Each structure stands twice: as C-alpha cells, then as structure tokens.
C-alpha cells in the first residue's frame, strides 16, 4: 500500500453526494462518504448553529440544514504522511458536500 501525503492546499470544489443521516431530536445532520482526494472513508456531523464554513463567524451560521452546500476539510482517520501534529484527522483537502435531500431541506432541523 502506498503512503498518502497530506496536502493542505488540496480541494474538491464540485459538490459531493454523501449519505446523510438527520437526527431531528438532536438537531444534527451527519454526512458519510469517501474523500475524493485521498479516497478514504470519512464522517462529518454538523449541529444547528454551526457555521457553513470553518471560521464562518456568527453571520455564516445555519439555523437548519437547508439547501446550501456544506464545506469541510477531509475528516478521514487515515494517517497521511506529513500531516501536522495539530491536525488529528484528514488529508488536508477542502471538500464541498451537497446538502441533505428532501425532508432535511424542509421543516426538519
């Protein structure tokens, strides 16, 4: 198996189709899929009030999942060569994940 390098500048700007699980009681939406940059499985959870983007500030916070895409760095647990000690997860790539479909875009949180 070849070592996969960490690349903080990597990105995948096209929206990715991930499997969504929406927990209405907890106000959380979880996306599960594969990072297209490193190919590793990853999961990311957003709760109500989290920013659309990392460091999105107060005005960038969403009240419910809605139709806007989600942005996240890769969250895989694979050890990538050259990953900084401060980064516990991921290959360094910034990903755009398409929002949950149907019911999560409606009145559910």
XYZ file of N, CA and C in Angstrom:
327
model
N 0.843 -1.176 0.000
C 0.000 0.000 0.000
C 0.890 1.241 0.000
N 0.557 2.219 -0.842
C 1.329 3.442 -0.965
C 0.891 4.447 0.093
N 1.859 5.156 0.668
C 1.545 6.188 1.650
C 0.844 7.352 0.957
N -0.162 7.903 1.604
C -0.910 9.027 1.049
C -0.430 10.302 1.730
N 0.073 11.276 0.950
C 0.576 12.501 1.562
C -0.535 13.445 2.019
N -0.222 14.259 3.000
C -1.106 15.322 3.471
C -0.890 16.514 2.554
N -1.956 17.165 2.103
C -1.839 18.315 1.214
C -2.858 19.366 1.621
N -2.428 20.347 2.405
C -3.332 21.368 2.924
C -3.961 22.206 1.804
N -3.314 22.288 0.653
C -3.840 23.091 -0.442
C -4.805 22.359 -1.353
N -5.039 21.074 -1.126
C -5.923 20.290 -1.992
C -7.377 20.705 -1.782
N -8.165 20.576 -2.840
C -9.593 20.868 -2.710
C -10.364 20.088 -3.764
N -11.640 19.974 -3.538
C -12.552 19.359 -4.491
C -13.785 20.254 -4.487
N -13.833 21.250 -5.396
C -14.886 22.273 -5.345
C -16.272 21.818 -5.801
N -16.368 20.741 -6.590
C -17.684 20.276 -7.033
C -18.406 19.599 -5.866
N -19.699 19.865 -5.692
C -20.436 19.237 -4.584
C -20.423 17.709 -4.670
N -20.167 17.090 -3.550
C -20.099 15.633 -3.448
C -21.414 15.088 -2.907
N -21.813 13.938 -3.381
C -23.016 13.276 -2.865
C -22.598 12.336 -1.751
N -22.941 12.673 -0.532
C -22.668 11.835 0.626
C -23.992 11.297 1.138
N -23.928 10.242 1.945
C -25.108 9.689 2.613
C -25.375 10.534 3.853
N -26.608 11.034 3.981
C -26.961 11.884 5.114
C -27.845 11.141 6.110
N -27.617 11.429 7.385
C -28.489 10.989 8.467
C -28.850 12.246 9.243
N -30.145 12.508 9.391
C -30.580 13.696 10.109
C -31.256 13.263 11.398
N -30.734 13.743 12.527
C -31.301 13.456 13.843
C -32.075 14.695 14.275
N -33.379 14.675 14.047
C -34.203 15.840 14.344
C -34.186 16.187 15.829
N -34.194 15.196 16.694
C -34.215 15.446 18.133
C -32.951 16.157 18.599
N -31.818 15.778 18.050
C -30.546 16.388 18.445
C -30.211 17.623 17.611
N -30.960 17.849 16.533
C -30.669 18.982 15.661
C -29.338 18.817 14.948
N -29.040 17.584 14.528
C -27.754 17.301 13.900
C -27.959 16.624 12.546
N -27.026 16.899 11.635
C -27.020 16.255 10.326
C -25.622 15.676 10.125
N -25.548 14.389 9.761
C -24.275 13.698 9.588
C -24.126 13.232 8.151
N -22.987 13.560 7.545
C -22.683 13.147 6.176
C -21.586 12.089 6.221
N -21.783 10.994 5.485
C -20.804 9.913 5.435
C -20.508 9.582 3.976
N -19.226 9.465 3.653
C -18.827 9.135 2.289
C -17.322 8.979 2.193
N -16.790 9.092 0.977
C -15.349 8.971 0.735
C -14.795 10.288 0.248
N -13.660 10.672 0.763
C -12.953 11.862 0.290
C -12.450 11.547 -1.121
N -12.779 12.373 -2.123
C -12.329 12.093 -3.478
C -10.850 12.385 -3.696
N -10.228 13.108 -2.778
C -8.812 13.448 -2.923
C -7.926 12.289 -2.466
N -8.209 11.740 -1.272
C -7.370 10.649 -0.760
C -8.042 9.286 -0.882
N -9.373 9.257 -1.085
C -10.094 8.005 -1.243
C -10.494 7.341 0.059
N -10.251 7.980 1.180
C -10.545 7.388 2.488
C -11.979 7.694 2.932
N -12.563 6.777 3.708
C -13.903 6.974 4.266
C -13.852 8.041 5.344
N -14.905 8.868 5.391
C -14.968 9.922 6.407
C -16.407 10.186 6.806
N -16.584 10.764 7.980
C -17.885 11.159 8.501
C -17.738 12.535 9.119
N -18.735 13.386 8.902
C -18.718 14.723 9.489
C -20.120 15.046 9.959
N -20.251 15.579 11.175
C -21.551 15.947 11.736
C -21.609 17.453 11.961
N -22.728 18.047 11.566
C -22.994 19.454 11.831
C -24.205 19.521 12.745
N -24.178 20.409 13.712
C -25.330 20.628 14.581
C -25.911 21.995 14.259
N -27.143 22.228 14.666
C -27.772 23.523 14.436
C -26.901 24.616 15.027
N -26.718 25.683 14.286
C -25.920 26.800 14.767
C -24.469 26.734 14.370
N -24.020 25.633 13.720
C -22.631 25.576 13.273
C -22.471 26.384 11.998
N -21.306 26.978 11.779
C -21.105 27.765 10.563
C -21.093 26.898 9.310
N -21.484 27.506 8.184
C -21.434 26.825 6.893
C -19.994 26.489 6.539
N -19.089 27.403 6.834
C -17.666 27.222 6.571
C -16.919 27.226 7.891
N -15.763 26.580 7.925
C -14.913 26.696 9.101
C -14.565 28.173 9.240
N -14.568 28.679 10.431
C -14.287 30.087 10.716
C -15.293 30.982 10.002
N -16.551 30.513 9.901
C -17.574 31.273 9.189
C -18.108 32.462 9.955
N -17.802 32.543 11.237
C -18.287 33.674 12.021
C -19.772 33.570 12.312
N -20.274 34.497 13.091
C -21.667 34.488 13.526
C -22.640 34.547 12.351
N -22.373 35.398 11.348
C -23.299 35.561 10.234
C -23.323 34.358 9.302
N -22.324 33.490 9.359
C -22.281 32.322 8.494
C -22.938 31.096 9.096
N -23.625 31.243 10.196
C -24.206 30.073 10.867
C -25.562 29.733 10.271
N -25.833 28.429 10.144
C -27.131 27.998 9.623
C -28.039 27.596 10.777
N -29.315 27.864 10.609
C -30.292 27.508 11.630
C -30.802 26.091 11.440
N -30.789 25.593 10.199
C -31.162 24.220 9.875
C -30.433 23.840 8.597
N -30.391 22.555 8.231
C -29.581 22.144 7.084
C -29.788 22.961 5.811
N -31.009 23.119 5.333
C -31.265 23.959 4.173
C -30.549 23.543 2.898
N -30.735 24.320 1.819
C -30.219 23.941 0.500
C -28.765 24.332 0.211
N -28.127 25.082 1.087
C -26.746 25.487 0.828
C -25.795 24.314 1.042
N -24.709 24.251 0.245
C -23.740 23.162 0.433
C -22.974 23.316 1.745
N -22.425 22.228 2.193
C -21.604 22.210 3.396
C -20.142 22.155 2.964
N -19.275 22.866 3.658
C -17.846 22.850 3.383
C -17.153 22.222 4.580
N -16.193 21.377 4.314
C -15.464 20.721 5.398
C -14.086 20.296 4.924
N -13.124 20.330 5.812
C -11.866 19.662 5.464
C -12.107 18.156 5.531
N -11.301 17.385 4.845
C -11.389 15.930 4.928
C -11.321 15.529 6.396
N -12.177 14.602 6.797
C -12.246 14.158 8.188
C -11.917 12.679 8.337
N -11.159 12.106 7.375
C -10.841 10.681 7.465
C -9.862 10.418 8.616
N -9.862 9.197 9.095
C -8.976 8.824 10.193
C -7.663 8.215 9.741
N -7.436 8.150 8.432
C -6.206 7.561 7.895
C -5.009 8.439 8.233
N -3.892 7.819 8.549
C -2.665 8.572 8.812
C -2.054 8.976 7.475
N -1.937 10.265 7.226
C -1.359 10.776 5.989
C 0.038 11.310 6.255
N 0.974 10.965 5.391
C 2.378 11.361 5.533
C 2.488 12.878 5.505
N 3.145 13.441 6.503
C 3.376 14.877 6.559
C 2.259 15.670 7.206
N 1.245 15.000 7.766
C 0.163 15.734 8.420
C 0.692 16.387 9.694
N 0.430 17.684 9.888
C 0.892 18.364 11.099
C 0.317 17.708 12.357
N 1.067 17.727 13.418
C 0.629 17.113 14.680
C -0.674 17.739 15.187
N -0.899 19.014 14.893
C -2.107 19.702 15.351
C -3.364 19.218 14.619
N -3.197 18.606 13.455
C -4.327 18.088 12.675
C -4.479 16.603 12.969
N -5.545 16.228 13.661
C -5.727 14.840 14.054
C -6.409 14.000 12.979
N -7.133 14.659 12.051
C -7.873 13.939 11.022
C -7.604 14.533 9.642
N -7.806 13.723 8.610
C -7.854 14.215 7.247
C -6.567 14.255 6.466
N -6.772 14.510 5.144
C -5.646 14.599 4.215
C -5.315 16.043 3.884
N -6.078 16.996 4.432
C -5.847 18.410 4.194
C -6.748 19.015 3.135
N -7.505 18.200 2.418
C -8.345 18.703 1.331
C -9.602 19.384 1.854
N -10.008 20.465 1.184
C -11.267 21.137 1.482
C -12.322 20.572 0.537
N -13.443 20.135 1.084
C -14.492 19.485 0.303
C -15.799 20.262 0.381
N -16.596 20.166 -0.659
C -17.943 20.732 -0.690
C -18.901 19.550 -0.751
N -19.819 19.460 0.209
C -20.759 18.339 0.271
C -22.160 18.871 0.002
N -22.840 18.262 -0.961
C -24.216 18.657 -1.270
C -25.074 18.463 -0.016
N -26.056 19.344 0.195
C -26.883 19.254 1.419
C -27.772 18.023 1.431
N -28.330 17.708 2.601
C -29.281 16.601 2.680
C -30.459 16.858 1.739
N -31.007 15.817 1.198
C -32.135 15.957 0.264
C -33.476 15.887 0.971
N -34.497 16.299 0.301
C -35.908 16.252 0.667
C -36.196 16.727 2.080
N -36.546 15.810 2.998
C -37.065 16.207 4.310
C -36.106 17.095 5.086
N -34.795 16.902 4.938
C -33.837 17.716 5.688
C -33.802 19.133 5.138
N -34.230 19.358 3.898
C -34.261 20.702 3.347
C -35.557 21.424 3.692
N -36.503 20.689 4.218
C -37.794 21.268 4.563
C -37.820 21.731 6.003
N -38.904 21.459 6.705
C -39.075 21.986 8.055
C -38.277 21.270 9.131
N -37.600 20.171 8.800
C -36.819 19.476 9.834
C -35.539 20.248 10.124
N -34.911 20.080 11.303
C -33.735 20.871 11.657
C -32.520 20.574 10.814
